[in-house]
CSV table of C-alpha atoms in Angstrom, one decimal:
chain,number,residue,atom,x,y,z
A,90,MET,CA,0.0,0.0,0.0
A,91,THR,CA,2.9,2.4,0.8
A,92,GLU,CA,4.5,1.8,-2.5
A,93,LEU,CA,1.2,2.4,-4.3
A,94,LYS,CA,0.7,5.7,-2.5
A,95,ASP,CA,4.3,6.7,-3.4
A,96,ASP,CA,3.6,5.8,-7.1
A,97,LEU,CA,0.4,7.9,-7.1
A,98,ASN,CA,2.3,10.9,-5.5
A,99,ARG,CA,4.9,10.7,-8.2
A,100,ALA,CA,2.2,10.5,-11.0
A,101,LEU,CA,0.4,13.5,-9.6
A,102,ARG,CA,3.6,15.6,-9.5
A,103,SER,CA,4.4,14.6,-13.2
A,104,VAL,CA,1.3,16.6,-14.2
A,105,THR,CA,1.7,20.3,-14.7
A,106,PHE,CA,-1.5,21.8,-13.2
A,107,GLY,CA,-2.9,25.2,-14.3
A,108,ASP,CA,-3.4,28.0,-11.9
A,109,ALA,CA,-5.5,26.6,-9.1
A,110,PRO,CA,-8.7,28.5,-8.3
A,111,VAL,CA,-8.2,31.1,-5.5
A,112,GLU,CA,-11.1,29.7,-3.6
A,113,ARG,CA,-9.5,26.2,-3.6
A,114,ALA,CA,-6.2,27.6,-2.3
A,115,ILE,CA,-7.9,29.4,0.5
A,116,ARG,CA,-10.3,26.6,1.3
A,117,GLY,CA,-7.3,24.3,1.5
A,118,GLY,CA,-5.5,26.3,4.0
A,119,ARG,CA,-2.9,27.5,1.6
A,120,ARG,CA,-3.2,31.2,2.3
A,121,LEU,CA,-0.2,31.8,4.6
A,122,ARG,CA,0.1,34.2,7.6
A,123,ASN,CA,3.6,35.1,8.8
A,124,ARG,CA,4.6,37.2,11.8
A,125,ARG,CA,8.0,37.5,13.2
A,126,ARG,CA,8.0,35.9,16.6
A,127,LEU,CA,10.7,37.1,19.0
A,128,THR,CA,11.1,34.8,22.0
A,129,ALA,CA,13.6,34.5,24.8
A,130,LEU,CA,14.3,31.6,27.1
A,131,ALA,CA,11.8,32.9,29.7
A,132,SER,CA,9.1,33.9,27.3
A,133,ALA,CA,5.8,32.0,27.0
A,134,VAL,CA,5.4,29.7,24.1
A,135,ALA,CA,3.4,31.0,21.1
A,136,ILE,CA,0.4,29.1,19.7
A,137,VAL,CA,0.3,28.7,16.0
A,138,ALA,CA,-2.7,27.7,13.9
A,139,VAL,CA,-1.4,26.4,11.0
A,140,ALA,CA,6.6,15.7,12.9
A,141,ALA,CA,13.8,5.8,11.2
A,142,GLY,CA,17.0,6.9,10.8
A,143,TYR,CA,19.2,8.2,8.0
A,144,PRO,CA,17.8,6.7,4.7
A,145,ALA,CA,20.1,5.0,2.3
A,146,LEU,CA,20.3,7.2,-0.8
A,147,THR,CA,20.2,5.6,-4.3
A,148,ARG,CA,19.8,7.4,-7.5
A,149,ASN,CA,19.2,6.6,-11.2
A,150,ALA,CA,20.8,8.0,-14.3
A,151,ALA,CA,18.3,10.8,-14.5
A,152,SER,CA,19.3,12.2,-11.2
A,153,PRO,CA,21.6,15.2,-10.7
A,154,PRO,CA,24.8,14.7,-8.7
A,155,PRO,CA,23.9,14.3,-5.1
A,156,VAL,CA,24.5,17.0,-2.5
A,157,THR,CA,27.0,15.8,0.0
A,158,GLY,CA,25.2,16.9,3.1
A,159,GLN,CA,28.2,18.9,4.1
A,160,THR,CA,28.3,22.6,3.7
A,161,PRO,CA,30.6,23.8,0.9
A,162,SER,CA,33.2,26.5,1.5
A,163,PRO,CA,31.4,29.9,2.0
A,164,SER,CA,31.4,31.9,-1.2
A,165,HIS,CA,33.0,35.4,-1.6
A,166,ALA,CA,29.6,36.9,-0.7
A,167,ALA,CA,29.7,35.0,2.6
A,168,ALA,CA,33.1,36.4,3.4
A,169,LEU,CA,31.8,40.0,2.6
A,170,HIS,CA,28.9,39.6,4.9
A,171,ARG,CA,30.7,37.5,7.5
A,172,ASP,CA,28.1,34.7,7.3
A,173,PRO,CA,29.2,31.7,9.5
A,174,ALA,CA,29.6,28.3,7.9
A,175,ILE,CA,26.5,26.0,8.5
A,176,THR,CA,26.3,22.3,8.6
A,177,SER,CA,23.3,20.0,9.0
A,178,ARG,CA,22.6,16.4,9.6
A,179,PRO,CA,19.4,14.4,10.4
A,180,GLY,CA,18.6,13.5,14.0
A,181,THR,CA,19.2,10.1,15.4
A,182,ASP,CA,16.9,8.1,17.8
A,183,VAL,CA,14.2,10.4,16.6
A,184,ALA,CA,11.3,8.4,18.2
A,185,ASN,CA,12.8,8.9,21.7
A,186,SER,CA,14.7,12.2,21.4
A,187,GLY,CA,12.4,14.1,19.0
A,188,VAL,CA,15.4,15.7,17.4
A,189,ILE,CA,14.6,16.3,13.8
A,190,ALA,CA,18.0,17.8,12.7
A,191,ARG,CA,21.2,19.2,14.2
A,192,GLY,CA,24.4,20.7,13.1
A,193,THR,CA,26.8,23.5,13.6
A,194,ILE,CA,26.8,27.3,13.1
A,195,GLY,CA,30.4,28.5,13.1
A,196,GLY,CA,31.7,27.1,16.4
A,197,ALA,CA,28.2,26.6,18.0
A,198,GLN,CA,25.9,23.6,17.8
A,199,TRP,CA,22.3,23.8,17.0
A,200,SER,CA,19.3,21.4,16.9
A,201,VAL,CA,15.5,21.5,16.3
A,202,ALA,CA,13.3,19.0,18.2
A,203,ILE,CA,9.6,18.2,18.4
A,204,SER,CA,7.9,17.3,21.7
A,205,SER,CA,4.6,15.7,22.0
A,206,SER,CA,2.8,12.9,23.8
A,207,PHE,CA,1.7,9.7,22.1
A,208,SER,CA,-1.9,11.0,22.0
A,209,ALA,CA,-2.8,12.6,18.6
A,210,HIS,CA,-4.9,15.2,20.4
A,211,ASP,CA,-2.3,16.6,22.9
A,212,GLN,CA,-0.4,19.8,22.4
A,213,ALA,CA,2.8,19.5,20.2
A,214,CYS,CA,5.8,21.9,20.2
A,215,TYR,CA,9.0,22.4,18.2
A,216,THR,CA,12.0,24.0,19.9
A,217,GLY,CA,15.3,25.3,18.5
A,218,PHE,CA,18.4,25.3,20.4
A,219,VAL,CA,21.9,26.8,20.0
A,220,GLY,CA,24.8,26.1,22.4
A,221,THR,CA,28.4,25.1,22.7
A,222,GLY,CA,30.0,22.0,24.3
A,223,THR,CA,30.6,18.5,23.1
A,224,GLY,CA,27.1,17.2,23.9
A,225,PRO,CA,24.0,17.4,21.6
A,226,ALA,CA,22.8,21.0,21.2
A,227,ALA,CA,19.4,19.9,22.5
A,228,ARG,CA,21.0,19.4,26.0
A,229,SER,CA,22.7,22.8,26.0
A,230,ALA,CA,21.3,25.8,27.8
A,231,GLY,CA,20.6,27.9,24.8
A,232,GLN,CA,16.9,27.5,23.9
A,233,VAL,CA,16.2,30.0,21.0
A,234,VAL,CA,12.5,29.4,20.4
A,235,SER,CA,9.7,27.2,21.3
A,236,THR,CA,6.5,27.2,19.2
A,237,CYS,CA,3.4,25.1,19.9
A,238,ALA,CA,0.1,24.0,18.4
A,239,PRO,CA,-2.9,22.2,19.8
A,240,ASP,CA,-1.9,18.9,18.2
A,241,LEU,CA,0.9,17.4,16.1
A,242,ALA,CA,-1.2,17.5,12.9
A,243,SER,CA,-1.7,21.3,13.2
A,244,LEU,CA,2.0,22.1,14.1
A,245,VAL,CA,3.0,22.0,10.4
A,246,ALA,CA,1.5,20.4,7.3
A,247,TYR,CA,1.8,20.3,3.5
A,248,ALA,CA,-0.9,21.1,1.0
A,249,PRO,CA,-2.0,18.6,-1.6
A,250,HIS,CA,0.4,18.3,-4.6
A,251,ASP,CA,3.1,20.2,-2.6
A,252,PRO,CA,6.3,18.3,-1.5
A,253,ALA,CA,6.5,20.1,1.8
A,254,GLY,CA,5.0,22.7,4.2
A,255,ILE,CA,7.3,25.0,6.2
A,256,VAL,CA,6.7,27.0,9.4
A,257,GLY,CA,9.2,29.1,11.2
A,258,ALA,CA,9.9,31.2,14.3
A,259,THR,CA,12.6,33.6,15.4
A,260,GLY,CA,14.2,34.2,18.7
A,261,ASN,CA,17.3,34.7,20.8
A,262,ALA,CA,19.0,32.5,23.4
A,263,SER,CA,19.1,33.9,26.9
A,264,GLY,CA,22.0,36.4,27.2
A,265,SER,CA,22.7,36.3,23.4
A,266,THR,CA,22.5,39.2,21.0
A,267,THR,CA,22.2,37.0,17.9
A,268,THR,CA,18.8,36.4,16.5
A,269,TYR,CA,18.1,33.0,14.8
A,270,ASP,CA,15.4,31.6,12.5
A,271,ALA,CA,14.2,28.1,13.3
A,272,ALA,CA,12.2,26.2,10.8
A,273,LEU,CA,10.2,23.0,10.7
A,274,GLY,CA,9.0,21.3,7.6
A,275,ALA,CA,6.4,18.5,7.0
A,276,VAL,CA,7.5,16.4,4.1
A,277,ALA,CA,5.4,14.3,1.6
A,278,PRO,CA,6.0,10.6,1.3
A,279,ASP,CA,7.6,10.9,-2.2
A,280,VAL,CA,10.4,13.4,-1.2
A,281,THR,CA,13.8,11.8,-1.0
A,282,TYR,CA,15.6,14.9,0.3
A,283,LEU,CA,15.6,18.7,0.1
A,284,VAL,CA,18.2,21.3,-0.6
A,285,LEU,CA,18.2,24.6,1.2
A,286,ARG,CA,20.2,27.3,-0.6
A,287,PHE,CA,21.3,30.6,1.1
A,288,THR,CA,22.0,33.8,-0.9
A,289,ASP,CA,25.6,33.6,0.2
A,290,GLY,CA,26.1,30.3,-1.7
A,291,GLN,CA,25.9,27.9,1.2
A,292,GLU,CA,23.7,24.8,0.9
A,293,LEU,CA,22.2,22.3,3.4
A,294,LYS,CA,20.9,19.0,2.4
A,295,LEU,CA,17.9,18.2,4.6
A,296,ILE,CA,17.2,14.5,5.1
A,297,PRO,CA,13.6,13.8,6.2
A,298,VAL,CA,13.2,11.7,9.4
A,299,THR,CA,10.1,10.1,10.8
A,300,TYR,CA,8.4,11.1,14.0
A,301,ARG,CA,5.1,9.7,15.2
A,302,SER,CA,4.5,8.4,11.6
A,303,HIS,CA,5.1,11.9,10.0
A,304,ARG,CA,8.1,12.9,8.0
A,305,TYR,CA,10.0,16.2,8.9
A,306,VAL,CA,13.0,18.3,8.2
A,307,ALA,CA,14.3,21.3,10.2
A,308,TRP,CA,17.0,23.8,10.1
A,309,LEU,CA,18.3,26.8,12.2
A,310,ALA,CA,20.4,29.7,11.0
A,311,PRO,CA,21.2,33.4,11.9
A,312,ALA,CA,18.2,35.7,11.0
A,313,SER,CA,20.8,37.8,9.1
A,314,MET,CA,21.2,35.0,6.5
A,315,SER,CA,18.8,35.0,3.6
A,316,VAL,CA,17.3,31.9,2.0
A,317,ALA,CA,17.5,31.8,-1.8
A,318,SER,CA,15.4,28.7,-2.4
A,319,LEU,CA,14.3,25.3,-1.2
A,320,SER,CA,14.3,22.4,-3.6
A,321,ALA,CA,12.6,19.1,-3.1
A,322,HIS,CA,14.1,16.0,-4.9
A,323,LEU,CA,11.2,13.5,-5.6
A,324,GLY,CA,11.1,9.9,-6.0
A,325,SER,CA,10.7,7.8,-2.7
A,326,PRO,CA,12.2,8.0,0.7
A,327,ARG,CA,15.2,6.0,-0.5
A,328,ALA,CA,15.5,6.7,-4.2
A,329,ASP,CA,15.8,10.0,-6.0
A,330,GLY,CA,13.7,9.8,-9.1
A,331,GLY,CA,15.2,12.9,-10.8
A,332,GLN,CA,12.2,15.2,-10.4
A,333,ILE,CA,12.6,18.6,-8.7
A,334,MET,CA,10.2,21.1,-7.3
A,335,THR,CA,11.6,24.5,-6.0
A,336,ALA,CA,10.1,27.1,-3.7
A,337,VAL,CA,11.5,30.6,-3.6
A,338,PRO,CA,10.5,32.2,-0.4
A,339,PHE,CA,9.2,35.7,0.1
A,340,ASP,CA,11.7,37.3,2.6
A,341,ALA,CA,10.1,40.5,3.9
A,342,PRO,CA,12.0,43.0,6.1
A,343,ASP,CA,11.5,42.1,9.7
A,344,GLY,CA,9.8,38.8,8.8
A,345,LEU,CA,10.5,35.2,8.3
A,346,PRO,CA,10.8,33.7,4.8
A,347,VAL,CA,7.4,32.4,3.6
A,348,PHE,CA,7.5,29.3,1.5
A,349,GLY,CA,4.2,28.6,-0.5
A,350,LEU,CA,4.5,28.2,-4.2
A,351,TRP,CA,6.3,25.1,-5.5
A,352,LEU,CA,7.2,25.1,-9.2
A,353,LYS,CA,8.7,22.5,-11.5
A,354,SER,CA,11.5,23.6,-13.9
A,355,SER,CA,9.0,23.5,-16.7
A,356,GLN,CA,6.6,26.0,-15.1
A,357,ALA,CA,6.7,29.7,-15.8
A,358,VAL,CA,8.0,31.8,-12.8
A,359,PRO,CA,5.7,34.7,-11.9
A,360,PRO,CA,7.3,38.2,-12.5
A,361,ARG,CA,8.6,40.2,-9.6
A,362,ALA,CA,6.8,43.4,-8.8
A,363,ASP,CA,5.8,45.4,-5.8
A,364,GLY,CA,3.8,48.5,-5.1
A,365,VAL,CA,1.1,50.1,-3.1
A,366,ILE,CA,-2.4,48.9,-4.2
A,367,GLY,CA,-4.5,51.0,-1.8
A,368,GLY,CA,-4.2,53.7,0.7
A,369,GLY,CA,-5.5,56.9,2.3
A,370,THR,CA,-6.3,58.4,5.6
A,371,GLN,CA,-8.8,57.1,8.1
A,372,GLY,CA,-9.4,58.9,11.4
A,373,GLY,CA,-6.3,61.0,11.0
A,374,ARG,CA,-4.3,57.8,10.4
A,375,VAL,CA,-2.4,57.2,7.1
A,376,TRP,CA,-2.6,53.6,5.8
A,377,ALA,CA,-1.2,51.8,2.9
A,378,GLU,CA,-1.5,48.2,1.6
A,379,THR,CA,1.5,46.9,-0.3
A,380,ALA,CA,1.6,43.8,-2.5
A,381,TYR,CA,4.6,41.7,-3.5
A,382,GLN,CA,4.4,39.5,-6.5
A,383,GLY,CA,7.1,37.0,-7.3
A,384,PRO,CA,8.2,33.3,-7.4
A,385,TRP,CA,6.4,32.8,-4.1
A,386,GLY,CA,3.0,33.9,-5.4
A,387,THR,CA,1.6,37.3,-4.1
A,388,CYS,CA,1.9,38.6,-0.6
A,389,PHE,CA,0.1,41.4,1.0
A,390,SER,CA,1.3,43.6,3.8
A,391,TYR,CA,-0.3,46.3,5.9
A,392,THR,CA,1.9,46.5,9.0
A,393,PRO,CA,5.7,45.7,9.2
A,394,GLY,CA,6.3,42.1,10.1
A,395,ASP,CA,2.8,40.8,9.3
A,396,LEU,CA,1.7,39.7,5.9
A,397,GLU,CA,-0.6,37.3,4.2
A,398,CYS,CA,0.4,35.4,1.1
A,399,VAL,CA,-1.6,33.5,-1.5
A,400,PRO,CA,0.7,30.9,-3.1
A,401,LEU,CA,-0.7,30.9,-6.7
A,402,ALA,CA,1.3,31.7,-9.8
A,403,ARG,CA,-1.2,34.3,-10.9
A,404,LEU,CA,-4.2,36.0,-9.4
A,405,GLY,CA,-6.4,36.4,-12.5
A,406,THR,CA,-10.0,36.3,-11.2
A,407,THR,CA,-12.1,38.9,-9.2
A,408,GLN,CA,-11.9,37.9,-5.6
A,409,VAL,CA,-12.0,39.5,-2.2
A,410,LEU,CA,-9.1,37.6,-0.7
A,411,GLY,CA,-8.7,38.7,2.9
A,412,GLY,CA,-7.3,41.2,5.3
A,413,TRP,CA,-7.6,42.2,8.9
A,414,GLY,CA,-11.1,43.5,9.0
A,415,GLY,CA,-14.0,42.4,11.1
A,416,THR,CA,-12.8,42.9,14.7
A,417,ASP,CA,-10.7,45.9,13.9
A,418,ALA,CA,-10.8,48.7,11.3
A,419,SER,CA,-8.2,47.9,8.7
A,420,PRO,CA,-7.7,47.1,5.0
A,421,VAL,CA,-9.1,44.3,3.0
A,422,PHE,CA,-7.4,43.2,-0.3
A,423,GLY,CA,-8.3,41.3,-3.4
A,424,SER,CA,-7.7,40.8,-7.1
A,425,ALA,CA,-9.6,41.7,-10.3
A,426,ALA,CA,-9.9,39.8,-13.6
A,427,PRO,CA,-8.8,41.5,-16.9
A,428,GLY,CA,-11.2,44.0,-18.2
A,429,VAL,CA,-12.5,45.1,-14.8
A,430,ALA,CA,-12.0,48.8,-14.4
A,431,GLU,CA,-14.0,49.4,-11.2
A,432,LEU,CA,-15.4,47.4,-8.4
A,433,ALA,CA,-18.3,48.2,-6.0
A,434,ILE,CA,-17.8,46.1,-2.8
A,435,THR,CA,-20.9,45.7,-0.7
A,436,LEU,CA,-20.4,45.6,3.1
A,437,SER,CA,-22.3,43.9,5.9
A,438,ASP,CA,-24.1,47.1,6.9
A,439,GLY,CA,-25.5,47.6,3.4
A,440,THR,CA,-23.1,50.3,2.3
A,441,ALA,CA,-20.8,50.0,-0.7
A,442,VAL,CA,-17.2,51.0,-1.2
A,443,GLY,CA,-15.8,51.8,-4.8
A,444,VAL,CA,-12.3,50.6,-5.6
A,445,THR,CA,-10.1,50.9,-8.7
A,446,PRO,CA,-7.7,47.9,-9.3
A,447,VAL,CA,-4.0,48.6,-9.6
A,448,ALA,CA,-1.7,46.8,-12.2
A,449,LEU,CA,1.1,45.0,-10.6
A,450,GLY,CA,3.2,42.5,-12.5
A,451,ASN,CA,0.8,40.4,-14.5
A,452,GLU,CA,-2.0,40.9,-11.9
A,453,ARG,CA,-4.6,43.6,-11.0
A,454,LEU,CA,-5.0,44.1,-7.3
A,455,PHE,CA,-6.9,46.3,-4.9
A,456,ALA,CA,-7.3,47.2,-1.3
A,457,PHE,CA,-9.8,49.3,0.6
A,458,TRP,CA,-10.4,50.3,4.3
A,459,ILE,CA,-13.2,48.6,6.2
A,460,GLY,CA,-14.7,49.7,9.6
A,461,LYS,CA,-14.6,47.8,12.8
A,462,GLY,CA,-17.1,45.0,12.9
A,463,LEU,CA,-17.8,45.1,9.2
A,464,TRP,CA,-17.0,42.5,6.4
A,465,PRO,CA,-17.5,42.4,2.6
A,466,THR,CA,-20.6,40.5,1.5
A,467,GLY,CA,-20.5,40.9,-2.3
A,468,TRP,CA,-19.0,42.7,-5.3
A,469,ALA,CA,-20.0,44.0,-8.7
A,470,ALA,CA,-17.5,44.6,-11.5
A,471,PHE,CA,-17.6,47.3,-14.2
A,472,ASP,CA,-15.7,47.9,-17.4
A,473,THR,CA,-14.3,51.2,-18.7
A,474,THR,CA,-17.7,52.1,-20.0
A,475,GLY,CA,-19.5,51.7,-16.7
A,476,LYS,CA,-21.2,48.4,-17.9
A,477,ARG,CA,-21.6,45.8,-15.2
A,478,ILE,CA,-19.8,42.7,-16.4
A,479,GLY,CA,-20.0,40.4,-13.3
A,480,THR,CA,-21.0,40.0,-9.7
A,481,GLY,CA,-19.9,37.7,-6.9
A,482,SER,CA,-20.7,36.9,-3.3
A,483,VAL,CA,-18.2,36.8,-0.4
A,484,VAL,CA,-18.1,34.4,2.4
A,485,LYS,CA,-17.2,35.6,5.9
A,486,ARG,CA,-14.6,33.3,7.5
A,487,ILE,CA,-14.8,32.7,11.2
A,488,GLY,CA,-11.6,33.8,13.0
A,489,ASN,CA,-10.2,35.7,10.0
A,490,GLY,CA,-12.2,38.9,9.9
A,491,SER,CA,-13.1,39.8,6.3
A,492,SER,CA,-11.1,37.1,4.7
A,493,ALA,CA,-13.2,35.9,1.9
A,494,SER,CA,-13.7,34.3,-1.5
A,495,GLY,CA,-16.0,35.2,-4.3
A,496,SER,CA,-18.2,33.1,-6.5
A,497,ALA,CA,-19.3,34.7,-9.7
A,498,THR,CA,-23.0,35.3,-10.2
A,499,PRO,CA,-23.5,37.1,-13.6
A,500,LYS,CA,-26.6,38.8,-14.4
A,501,PRO,CA,-28.4,37.7,-17.6
A,502,GLY,CA,-26.7,38.8,-20.7
A,503,SER,CA,-23.4,39.6,-19.0
A,504,SER,CA,-20.2,37.6,-18.6
A,505,SER,CA,-19.0,36.3,-15.4
A,506,VAL,CA,-15.8,37.8,-14.0
A,507,GLY,CA,-13.8,35.5,-11.7
């Protein structure tokens, strides 16, 4: 049965899917929230909403040369920025220790471990450590971060057709001035290994290990080091089949890298573009919503360190996507289909807000301010002549304010948009 499942996963990944509907991405939990979490040894753990040993590696003729698992010599860029050399290796005795991965950062040791009970419904946490000494880093006194979820399944997960899902947190060890990023990844059954590339040229080979019947990888690095990409080599747990899917993260200032959109080499990479898609003054307060399109999909940011990303190659339909409205007054954002010149967004109190989409990369995006306690309920789209060319409804999502999706409901004689 396991081999059959692996074969099915490989077959699904061999198909190049078109842009998934935005609603499916949102419904499947693929809209990603990211907030830089600063934690110290004495700080309370944060709750997030969103686990066998070293496998023998074999490869066929179609596979690229294997990554050794040891970090190559730092590049010239690393010397300029004084990035420390990093190594990584999978944890051992994972079932008992929970250590997913460990390694070194310069002269210091690091490790990332999961802790949970045998019950599937008990709280689960992952913790990053940095310390010195000859023993495992997990036994040193330098806890960097500890992040928890209600259960192991919600600690980290991967979306259908994706090779991995990544979560991260940032913190400092007690008494240390260095900030570190600790990441944990859930890995699909047909992933042999992953390669993490930093912008300074260093690479880490991440070998999945099994904990409580789930496969995981992890890494820890100084927050000053930027991640260039994460590539998943597909095949089976023990054999690289030659297929590769790569995720380029969105790395916002004062934020953790966000991994969401995985692409095969044959797929077109979205263009890079960024700009303000809405803004103004509300109650004497200036606001602006900024969008960032690129290989990660499209990310939206209203306040520094907090963003929301939609991991699709292109937002080409009319949708109210989300935001931080509902409980607080704040912006809501969305996308518009080609040909839409203006939108009228109906709110829960019966009023309407007019918005003009802004061209960004190969997308057309918008943002508007929404009052406290309100949420969008529907939209109508108009072309340059003022003719209504489509309508849609918006679903309020519990716990996410005005986060929404649209379903087109065209009037007779008009075309649906979105």
